[in-house]
Tab-separated table of C-alpha atoms in Angstrom:
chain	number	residue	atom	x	y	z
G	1434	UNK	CA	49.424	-32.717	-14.780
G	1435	UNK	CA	51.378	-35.301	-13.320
G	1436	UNK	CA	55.095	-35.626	-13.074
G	1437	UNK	CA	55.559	-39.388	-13.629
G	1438	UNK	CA	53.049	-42.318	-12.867
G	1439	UNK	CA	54.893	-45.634	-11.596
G	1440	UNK	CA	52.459	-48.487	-11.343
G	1441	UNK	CA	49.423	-46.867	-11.141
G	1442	UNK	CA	46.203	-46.451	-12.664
G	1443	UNK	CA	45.133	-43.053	-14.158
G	1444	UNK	CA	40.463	-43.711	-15.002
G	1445	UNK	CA	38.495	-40.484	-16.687
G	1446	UNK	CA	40.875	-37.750	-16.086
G	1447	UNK	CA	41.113	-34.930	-18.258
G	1448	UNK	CA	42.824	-31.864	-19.284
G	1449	UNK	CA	40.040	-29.289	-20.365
G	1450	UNK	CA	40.526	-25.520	-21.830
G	1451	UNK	CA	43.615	-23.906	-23.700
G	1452	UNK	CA	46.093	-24.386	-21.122
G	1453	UNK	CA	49.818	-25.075	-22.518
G	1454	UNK	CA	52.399	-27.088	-20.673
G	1455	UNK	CA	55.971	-26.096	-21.581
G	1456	UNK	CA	59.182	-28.601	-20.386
G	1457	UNK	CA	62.214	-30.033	-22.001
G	1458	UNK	CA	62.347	-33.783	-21.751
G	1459	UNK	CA	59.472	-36.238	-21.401
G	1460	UNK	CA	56.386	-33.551	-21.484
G	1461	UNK	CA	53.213	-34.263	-21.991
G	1462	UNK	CA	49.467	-32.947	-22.053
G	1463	UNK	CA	48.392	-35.374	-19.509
G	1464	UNK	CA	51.470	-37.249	-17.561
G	1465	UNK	CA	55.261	-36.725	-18.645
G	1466	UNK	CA	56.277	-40.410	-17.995
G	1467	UNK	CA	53.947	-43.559	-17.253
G	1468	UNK	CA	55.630	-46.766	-16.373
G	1469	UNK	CA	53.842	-49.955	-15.356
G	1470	UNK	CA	50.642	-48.176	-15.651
G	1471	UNK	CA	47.560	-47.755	-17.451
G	1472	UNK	CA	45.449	-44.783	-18.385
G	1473	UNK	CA	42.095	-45.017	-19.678
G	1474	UNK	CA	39.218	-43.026	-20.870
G	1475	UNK	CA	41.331	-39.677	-20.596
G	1476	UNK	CA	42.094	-36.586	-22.486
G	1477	UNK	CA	43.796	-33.121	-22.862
G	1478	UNK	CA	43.263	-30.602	-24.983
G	1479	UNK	CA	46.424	-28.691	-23.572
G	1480	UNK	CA	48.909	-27.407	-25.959
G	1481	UNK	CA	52.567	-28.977	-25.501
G	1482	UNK	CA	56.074	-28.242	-26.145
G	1483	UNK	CA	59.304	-29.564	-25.391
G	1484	UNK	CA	62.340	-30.694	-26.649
G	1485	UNK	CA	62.563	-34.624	-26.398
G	1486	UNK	CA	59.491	-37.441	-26.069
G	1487	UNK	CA	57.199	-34.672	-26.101
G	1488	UNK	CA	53.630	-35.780	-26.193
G	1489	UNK	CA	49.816	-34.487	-26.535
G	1490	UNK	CA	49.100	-36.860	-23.740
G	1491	UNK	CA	51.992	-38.776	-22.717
G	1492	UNK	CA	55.594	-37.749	-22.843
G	1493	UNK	CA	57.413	-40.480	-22.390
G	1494	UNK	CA	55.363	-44.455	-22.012
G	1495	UNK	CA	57.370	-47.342	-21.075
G	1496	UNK	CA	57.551	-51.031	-20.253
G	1497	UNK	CA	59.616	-52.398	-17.511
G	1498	UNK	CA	58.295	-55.582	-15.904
G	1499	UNK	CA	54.648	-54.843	-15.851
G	1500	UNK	CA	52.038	-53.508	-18.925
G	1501	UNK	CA	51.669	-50.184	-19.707
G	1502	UNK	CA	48.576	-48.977	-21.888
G	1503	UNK	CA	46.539	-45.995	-22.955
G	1504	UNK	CA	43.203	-46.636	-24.176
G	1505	UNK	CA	40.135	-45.550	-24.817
G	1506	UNK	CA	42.578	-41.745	-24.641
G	1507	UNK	CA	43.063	-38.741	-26.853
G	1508	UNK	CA	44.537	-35.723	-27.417
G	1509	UNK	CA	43.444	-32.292	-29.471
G	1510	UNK	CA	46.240	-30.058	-28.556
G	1511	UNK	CA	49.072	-29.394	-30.669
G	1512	UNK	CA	52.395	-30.394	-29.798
G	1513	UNK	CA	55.626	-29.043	-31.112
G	1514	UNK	CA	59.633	-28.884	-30.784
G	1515	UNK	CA	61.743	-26.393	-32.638
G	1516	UNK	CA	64.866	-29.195	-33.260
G	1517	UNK	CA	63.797	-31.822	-30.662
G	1518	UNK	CA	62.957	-35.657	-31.437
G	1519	UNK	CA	60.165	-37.841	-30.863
G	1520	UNK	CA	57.361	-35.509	-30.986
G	1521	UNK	CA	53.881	-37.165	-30.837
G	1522	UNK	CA	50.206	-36.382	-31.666
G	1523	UNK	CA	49.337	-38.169	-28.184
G	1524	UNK	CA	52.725	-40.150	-27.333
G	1525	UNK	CA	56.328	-38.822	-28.147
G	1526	UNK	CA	58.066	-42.196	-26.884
G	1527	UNK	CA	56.274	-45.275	-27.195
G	1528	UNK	CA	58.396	-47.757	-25.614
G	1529	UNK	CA	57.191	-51.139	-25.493
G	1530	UNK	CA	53.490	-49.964	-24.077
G	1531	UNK	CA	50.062	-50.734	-25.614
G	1532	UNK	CA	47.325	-47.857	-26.859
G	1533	UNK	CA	44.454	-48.783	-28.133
G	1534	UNK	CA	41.085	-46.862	-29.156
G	1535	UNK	CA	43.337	-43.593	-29.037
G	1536	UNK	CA	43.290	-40.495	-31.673
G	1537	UNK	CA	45.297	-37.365	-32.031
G	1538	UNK	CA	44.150	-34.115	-33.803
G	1539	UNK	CA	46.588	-32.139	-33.149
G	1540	UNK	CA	49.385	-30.573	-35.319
G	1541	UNK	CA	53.004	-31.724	-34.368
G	1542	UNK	CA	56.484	-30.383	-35.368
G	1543	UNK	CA	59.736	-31.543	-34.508
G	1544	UNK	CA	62.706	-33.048	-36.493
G	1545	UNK	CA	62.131	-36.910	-35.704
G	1546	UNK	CA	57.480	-37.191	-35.597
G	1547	UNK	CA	54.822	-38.540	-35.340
G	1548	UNK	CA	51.376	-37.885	-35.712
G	1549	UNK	CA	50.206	-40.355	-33.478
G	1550	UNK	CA	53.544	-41.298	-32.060
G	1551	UNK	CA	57.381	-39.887	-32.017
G	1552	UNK	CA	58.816	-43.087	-31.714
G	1553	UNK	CA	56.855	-46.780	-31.464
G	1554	UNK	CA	58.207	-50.090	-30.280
G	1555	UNK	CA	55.113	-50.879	-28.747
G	1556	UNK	CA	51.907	-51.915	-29.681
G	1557	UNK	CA	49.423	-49.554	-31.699
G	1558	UNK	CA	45.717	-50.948	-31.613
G	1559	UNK	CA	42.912	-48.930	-33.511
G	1560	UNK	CA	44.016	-45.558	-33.450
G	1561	UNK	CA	44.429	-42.581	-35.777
G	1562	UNK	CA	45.599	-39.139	-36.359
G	1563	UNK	CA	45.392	-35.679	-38.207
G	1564	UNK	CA	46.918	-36.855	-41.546
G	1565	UNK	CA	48.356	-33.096	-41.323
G	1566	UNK	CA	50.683	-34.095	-38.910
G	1567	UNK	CA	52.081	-37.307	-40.819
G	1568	UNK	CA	56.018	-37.770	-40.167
G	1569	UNK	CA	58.820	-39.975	-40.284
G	1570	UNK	CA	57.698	-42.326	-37.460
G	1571	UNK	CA	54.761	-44.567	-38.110
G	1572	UNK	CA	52.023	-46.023	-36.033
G	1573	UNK	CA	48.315	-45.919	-36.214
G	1574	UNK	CA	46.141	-44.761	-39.269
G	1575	UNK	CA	46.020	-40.974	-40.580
G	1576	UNK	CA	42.838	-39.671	-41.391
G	1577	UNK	CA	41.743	-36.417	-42.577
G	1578	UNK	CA	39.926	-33.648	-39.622
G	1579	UNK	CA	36.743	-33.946	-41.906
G	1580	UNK	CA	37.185	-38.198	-41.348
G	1581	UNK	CA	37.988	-37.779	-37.499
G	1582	UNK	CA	34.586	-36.434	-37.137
G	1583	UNK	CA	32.875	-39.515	-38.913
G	1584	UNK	CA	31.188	-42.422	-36.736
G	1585	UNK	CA	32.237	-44.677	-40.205
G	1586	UNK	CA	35.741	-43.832	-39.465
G	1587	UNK	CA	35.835	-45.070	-36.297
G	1588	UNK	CA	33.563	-47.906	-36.851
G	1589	UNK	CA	36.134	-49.264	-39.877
G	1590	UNK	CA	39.075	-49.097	-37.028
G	1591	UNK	CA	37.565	-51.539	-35.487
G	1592	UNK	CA	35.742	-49.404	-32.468
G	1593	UNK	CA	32.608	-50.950	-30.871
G	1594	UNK	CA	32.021	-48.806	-28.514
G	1595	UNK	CA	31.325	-45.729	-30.077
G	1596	UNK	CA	27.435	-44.305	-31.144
G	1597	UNK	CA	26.287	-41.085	-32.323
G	1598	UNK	CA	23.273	-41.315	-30.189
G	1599	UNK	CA	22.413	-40.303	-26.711
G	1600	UNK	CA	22.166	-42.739	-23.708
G	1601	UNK	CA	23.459	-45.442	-25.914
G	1602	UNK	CA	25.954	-46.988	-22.910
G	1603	UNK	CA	29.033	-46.623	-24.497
G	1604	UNK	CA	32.262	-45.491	-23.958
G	1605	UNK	CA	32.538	-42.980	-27.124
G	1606	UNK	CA	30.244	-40.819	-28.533
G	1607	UNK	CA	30.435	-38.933	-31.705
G	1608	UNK	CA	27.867	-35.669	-33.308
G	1609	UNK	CA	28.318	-36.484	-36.424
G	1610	UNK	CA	30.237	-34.094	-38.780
G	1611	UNK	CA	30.610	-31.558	-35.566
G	1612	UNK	CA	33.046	-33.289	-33.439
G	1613	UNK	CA	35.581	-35.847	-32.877
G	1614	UNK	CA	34.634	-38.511	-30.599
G	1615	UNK	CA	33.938	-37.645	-26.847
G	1616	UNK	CA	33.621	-39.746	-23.601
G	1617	UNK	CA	30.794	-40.285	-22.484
G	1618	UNK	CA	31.790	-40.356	-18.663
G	1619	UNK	CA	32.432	-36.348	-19.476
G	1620	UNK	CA	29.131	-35.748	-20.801
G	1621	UNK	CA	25.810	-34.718	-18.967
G	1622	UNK	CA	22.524	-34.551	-20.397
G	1623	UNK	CA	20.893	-31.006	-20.623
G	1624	UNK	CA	17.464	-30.044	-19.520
G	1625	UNK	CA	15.373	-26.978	-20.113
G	1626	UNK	CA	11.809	-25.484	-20.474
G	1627	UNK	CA	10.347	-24.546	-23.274
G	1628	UNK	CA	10.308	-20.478	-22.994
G	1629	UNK	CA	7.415	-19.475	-24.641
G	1630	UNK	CA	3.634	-21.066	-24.649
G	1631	UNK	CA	1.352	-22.207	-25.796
G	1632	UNK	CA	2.965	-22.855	-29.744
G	1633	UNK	CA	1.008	-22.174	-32.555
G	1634	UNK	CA	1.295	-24.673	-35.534
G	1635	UNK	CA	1.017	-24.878	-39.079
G	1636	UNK	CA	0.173	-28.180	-40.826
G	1637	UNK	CA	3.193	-29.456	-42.590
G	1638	UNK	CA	2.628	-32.934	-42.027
G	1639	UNK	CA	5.290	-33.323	-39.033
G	1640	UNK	CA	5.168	-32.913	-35.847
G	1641	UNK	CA	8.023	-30.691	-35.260
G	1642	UNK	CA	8.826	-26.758	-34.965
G	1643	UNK	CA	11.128	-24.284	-34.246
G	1644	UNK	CA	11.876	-23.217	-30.713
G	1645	UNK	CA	13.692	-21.488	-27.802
G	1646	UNK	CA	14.357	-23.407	-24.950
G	1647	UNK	CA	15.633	-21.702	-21.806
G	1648	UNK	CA	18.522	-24.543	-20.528
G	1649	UNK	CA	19.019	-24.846	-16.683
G	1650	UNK	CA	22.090	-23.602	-15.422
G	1651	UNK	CA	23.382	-22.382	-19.304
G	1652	UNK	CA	22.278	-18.703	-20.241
G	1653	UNK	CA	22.479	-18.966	-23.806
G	1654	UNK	CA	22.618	-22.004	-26.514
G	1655	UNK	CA	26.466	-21.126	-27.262
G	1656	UNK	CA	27.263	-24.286	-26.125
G	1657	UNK	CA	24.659	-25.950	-28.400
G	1658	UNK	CA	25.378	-27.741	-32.343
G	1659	UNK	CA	22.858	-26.925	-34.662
G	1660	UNK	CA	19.000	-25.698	-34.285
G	1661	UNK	CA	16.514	-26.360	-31.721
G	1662	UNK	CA	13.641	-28.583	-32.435
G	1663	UNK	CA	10.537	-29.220	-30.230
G	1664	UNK	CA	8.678	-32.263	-31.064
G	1665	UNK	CA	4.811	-31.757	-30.785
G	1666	UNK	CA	2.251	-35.074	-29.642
G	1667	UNK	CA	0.619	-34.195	-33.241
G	1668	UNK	CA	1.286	-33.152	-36.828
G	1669	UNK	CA	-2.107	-31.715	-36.771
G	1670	UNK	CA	-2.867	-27.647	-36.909
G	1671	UNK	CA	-2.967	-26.202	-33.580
G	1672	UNK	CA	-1.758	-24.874	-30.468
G	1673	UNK	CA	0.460	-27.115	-27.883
């Protein structure tokens, strides 16, 4: 986590696993204050807390002479004061920076919040939040967990870089109804062999079955959404 970024650049960095990052003053999940800098495709799932400009990403995010942004960003970890102020889904203090292509999906609490942001004087491009967390500051769109996982949702924000297919060459992608969206630059394609063959068939009139697939390098298909499917060169009765 980094202290405070002054003119720099911050490019796919990330804050993975359930790690929680306590302060007081300008905390957040990712850097606690960014000035004259930009941060893009970057994340944390870290849990925050802190008393003032406390934020799932970025504590504290501020214009002085030069632009500031976030974008293509998120955050999934909640963030939370007892009494504090500006307490934000992903910023707690926006103060005259730019985010676009951001979300925030986790909970906040805190006197003076935000779901998105704890205070905005910036400029708030395309981004949403967990409608849960809605408070008294405003900035970006709320949107149910159930919507956050929708490609439409993101699509209708104006996002153009997003797919819910594989190798598509964008910045975002989303499994629909099982996730928010992810970066791409984080992802890596999975290979395996097929554990068992040859595979017997029934005619069904497709050309697809149920399988097992032993993964390189991952012991079990824990990390894997829904069921495995191999897809046979024929619909036809047989063995493959």
């Amino acid at each position: 986590v980094i202290g405070r970024l002054i003119g720099g650049t911050i490019t796919n960095l990330g804050i993975a696993g359930n790690s929680t990052i306590n302060g007081y003053e300008s905390v957040g999940g990712l850097v606690g204050k960014n000035q004259n800098s930009t941060i893009s495709g970057s994340f944390s799932n870290a849990t925050v807390n802190g008393v003032s400009k406390v934020g799932g990403l970025v504590g504290y995010n501020y214009y002085v002479n030069s632009a500031t942004s976030i974008t293509d960003s998120y955050a999934t970890g909640d963030v939370s004061s007892n009494s504090g102020t500006y307490i934000g889904g992903l910023v707690g203090y926006n103060q005259g920076g730019t985010l676009t292509r951001t979300y925030a999906l986790g909970t906040v609490t805190g006197t003076v919040k935000g779901g998105l942001v704890g205070y905005n004087s910036g400029t708030i491009n395309n981004s949403l939040y967990n409608s849960a967390s809605t408070g008294t500051v405003t900035g970006g769109t709320a949107k149910t967990l159930t919507e956050l996982k929708s490609l439409a949702t993101y699509t209708a924000a104006g996002w153009t870089n997003i797919s819910d297919v594989g190798a598509s060459g964008k910045t975002w992608r989303i499994y629909e109804g099982n996730t928010s969206p992810l970066l791409t630059s984080y992802l890596t394609a999975l290979s395996g062999t097929i554990s068992s063959t040859p595979i017997s068939k029934v005619y069904d009139g497709n050309n697809q079955v149920d399988g097992s697939i032993n993964w390189t390098g991952t012991s079990t298909n824990n990390f894997l959404l829904g069921d495995t499917k191999i897809t046979l060169s024929s619909a036809n009765v047989g063995t493959y």
